[in-house]
Amino acid sequence: MRSKSTVTAAALALALLLGACATGKPPGGQPAVAVGGSEFAKAAEESAKFGTDAAPGVFPRTIKHAMGSTTLQKRPERVIVLDGGELDNVAALGIQPVGVAFAEGSPVMPGYLAAKAGSPANVGTINTLKLEAIKGLRPDLILGSRLRAEQLYPKLAEIAPTVFSLRPGFTWKENFRLNAAALDRTADADAQLADYTRRAKEIGARAEQRLGKRPTISMVRFMPGRIRLYAAKSFIGTILIDAGLPRPATQQVEDLAVEVSMEQIGKADADRVFTGSYGDPAKTQQADVLGGQVWKQLPAVKADHVRPVPDETWFLGLGVIAATQVLTDLDTLLSP
């Protein structure tokens, strides 16, 4: 029997509160990246309230989430995921989804998940979902986020029980626990997060032992039409915080990222600089920036302390498997 999803008054109030994040159009004419302030900051606090009070193995269970509450009659077996974070989450919990929506800039199975996620059917991209394809797969659970697919939630909930986080990104740990609650794998998720936390602390300490100090880390990402310096409230930002690795002043902000122009790329300087590129690098300003004089004059560039990193894990992974891989990369990159 299909479970019934209901949108609570609290969720509606939250939708109004966080509406700027969902639409990508913050008030006041700020650029889309400027999603900071109380609404953005509340995402982690609100996300921590989601989940279930059902005991392990007990069904039916009701899951509180970003769109209200959803009751699951049985443990899900045919899961569809609507973003990279959910894909990483279910793979980490030993589940191969039957369907997946990929990012526009990387519309294929991430290499780091290929051995764990199986061969799910493509149900579109995270911004262009194919509802008929989703329905045809006969899912018994759909996992996504309000930020990505709020307007489609009612239609998705008609197809199958649907559980939404608030947003992907810096709330990835809370999202992992939410997905695990729906899948009756909470203990597994908690164990993996504890292991990740232990490793992060070890790697930060090891970097300090090797280098004599904990180096400042700058995260630069080239995207079509924009250059971002990723800040504290981003996926990679949380990992660096957990590892105790400091950031340059330009990136010590409670936001997703700081957007800069080619002329402002000097703000990217730090002891170590890591660069990523979303989609086709030729469609970004990466070549112009890296070949420019401002970039070449950065102390980190002159010291050969700049390295490219894989976008699919450092920026698009948004889950514990990706986070663990980032830690492994950091352990290798932070050497004398």
JSON list of C-alpha atoms in Angstrom, two decimals, residues 169-172 196 217-221 228-245 247 251 255-257 274 309-311 313-319 322-323 325-327 329-330 333:
[
{"chain": "A", "resi": 169, "resn": "GLY", "atom": "CA", "xyz": [25.88, 20.66, 0.57]},
{"chain": "A", "resi": 170, "resn": "PHE", "atom": "CA", "xyz": [27.04, 21.57, 4.05]},
{"chain": "A", "resi": 171, "resn": "THR", "atom": "CA", "xyz": [24.14, 19.66, 5.66]},
{"chain": "A", "resi": 172, "resn": "TRP", "atom": "CA", "xyz": [25.43, 16.39, 4.18]},
{"chain": "A", "resi": 196, "resn": "TYR", "atom": "CA", "xyz": [34.95, 9.75, 9.09]},
{"chain": "A", "resi": 217, "resn": "ILE", "atom": "CA", "xyz": [43.70, 25.84, 2.43]},
{"chain": "A", "resi": 218, "resn": "SER", "atom": "CA", "xyz": [42.07, 27.74, -0.43]},
{"chain": "A", "resi": 219, "resn": "MET", "atom": "CA", "xyz": [39.38, 26.09, -2.54]},
{"chain": "A", "resi": 220, "resn": "VAL", "atom": "CA", "xyz": [38.93, 27.52, -6.07]},
{"chain": "A", "resi": 221, "resn": "ARG", "atom": "CA", "xyz": [36.25, 26.23, -8.42]},
{"chain": "A", "resi": 228, "resn": "ARG", "atom": "CA", "xyz": [34.05, 30.59, -6.64]},
{"chain": "A", "resi": 229, "resn": "LEU", "atom": "CA", "xyz": [36.18, 30.47, -3.54]},
{"chain": "A", "resi": 230, "resn": "TYR", "atom": "CA", "xyz": [34.38, 27.87, -1.41]},
{"chain": "A", "resi": 231, "resn": "ALA", "atom": "CA", "xyz": [33.71, 28.90, 2.16]},
{"chain": "A", "resi": 232, "resn": "ALA", "atom": "CA", "xyz": [32.65, 27.40, 5.50]},
{"chain": "A", "resi": 233, "resn": "LYS", "atom": "CA", "xyz": [29.10, 26.36, 4.62]},
{"chain": "A", "resi": 234, "resn": "SER", "atom": "CA", "xyz": [29.97, 24.09, 1.74]},
{"chain": "A", "resi": 235, "resn": "PHE", "atom": "CA", "xyz": [30.66, 20.38, 1.52]},
{"chain": "A", "resi": 236, "resn": "ILE", "atom": "CA", "xyz": [34.42, 20.84, 1.25]},
{"chain": "A", "resi": 237, "resn": "GLY", "atom": "CA", "xyz": [34.27, 23.60, 3.86]},
{"chain": "A", "resi": 238, "resn": "THR", "atom": "CA", "xyz": [32.85, 21.20, 6.45]},
{"chain": "A", "resi": 239, "resn": "ILE", "atom": "CA", "xyz": [35.55, 18.63, 5.70]},
{"chain": "A", "resi": 240, "resn": "LEU", "atom": "CA", "xyz": [38.34, 21.15, 6.21]},
{"chain": "A", "resi": 241, "resn": "ILE", "atom": "CA", "xyz": [36.72, 22.29, 9.47]},
{"chain": "A", "resi": 242, "resn": "ASP", "atom": "CA", "xyz": [36.50, 18.68, 10.67]},
{"chain": "A", "resi": 243, "resn": "ALA", "atom": "CA", "xyz": [40.17, 18.17, 9.84]},
{"chain": "A", "resi": 244, "resn": "GLY", "atom": "CA", "xyz": [41.13, 21.36, 11.69]},
{"chain": "A", "resi": 245, "resn": "LEU", "atom": "CA", "xyz": [42.66, 22.87, 8.55]},
{"chain": "A", "resi": 247, "resn": "ARG", "atom": "CA", "xyz": [41.17, 28.87, 5.66]},
{"chain": "A", "resi": 251, "resn": "GLN", "atom": "CA", "xyz": [37.03, 32.21, 2.82]},
{"chain": "A", "resi": 255, "resn": "ASP", "atom": "CA", "xyz": [28.34, 31.09, 3.34]},
{"chain": "A", "resi": 256, "resn": "LEU", "atom": "CA", "xyz": [28.64, 28.63, 0.48]},
{"chain": "A", "resi": 257, "resn": "ALA", "atom": "CA", "xyz": [31.28, 30.57, -1.41]},
{"chain": "A", "resi": 274, "resn": "PHE", "atom": "CA", "xyz": [43.26, 23.33, -4.67]},
{"chain": "A", "resi": 309, "resn": "VAL", "atom": "CA", "xyz": [41.36, 18.04, -7.41]},
{"chain": "A", "resi": 310, "resn": "PRO", "atom": "CA", "xyz": [38.49, 15.94, -8.80]},
{"chain": "A", "resi": 311, "resn": "ASP", "atom": "CA", "xyz": [35.24, 17.85, -8.94]},
{"chain": "A", "resi": 313, "resn": "THR", "atom": "CA", "xyz": [34.28, 14.10, -5.03]},
{"chain": "A", "resi": 314, "resn": "TRP", "atom": "CA", "xyz": [35.48, 17.45, -3.67]},
{"chain": "A", "resi": 315, "resn": "PHE", "atom": "CA", "xyz": [32.48, 19.44, -4.87]},
{"chain": "A", "resi": 316, "resn": "LEU", "atom": "CA", "xyz": [29.78, 17.13, -6.25]},
{"chain": "A", "resi": 317, "resn": "GLY", "atom": "CA", "xyz": [30.11, 14.10, -3.96]},
{"chain": "A", "resi": 318, "resn": "LEU", "atom": "CA", "xyz": [28.09, 15.49, -1.04]},
{"chain": "A", "resi": 319, "resn": "GLY", "atom": "CA", "xyz": [28.18, 12.24, 0.95]},
{"chain": "A", "resi": 322, "resn": "ALA", "atom": "CA", "xyz": [33.12, 11.28, -1.21]},
{"chain": "A", "resi": 323, "resn": "ALA", "atom": "CA", "xyz": [34.14, 12.90, 2.07]},
{"chain": "A", "resi": 325, "resn": "GLN", "atom": "CA", "xyz": [37.94, 10.06, -0.48]},
{"chain": "A", "resi": 326, "resn": "VAL", "atom": "CA", "xyz": [38.63, 13.77, 0.00]},
{"chain": "A", "resi": 327, "resn": "LEU", "atom": "CA", "xyz": [40.36, 12.93, 3.28]},
{"chain": "A", "resi": 329, "resn": "ASP", "atom": "CA", "xyz": [43.42, 12.98, -1.13]},
{"chain": "A", "resi": 330, "resn": "LEU", "atom": "CA", "xyz": [44.26, 15.55, 1.54]},
{"chain": "A", "resi": 333, "resn": "LEU", "atom": "CA", "xyz": [48.45, 16.34, -1.01]}
]
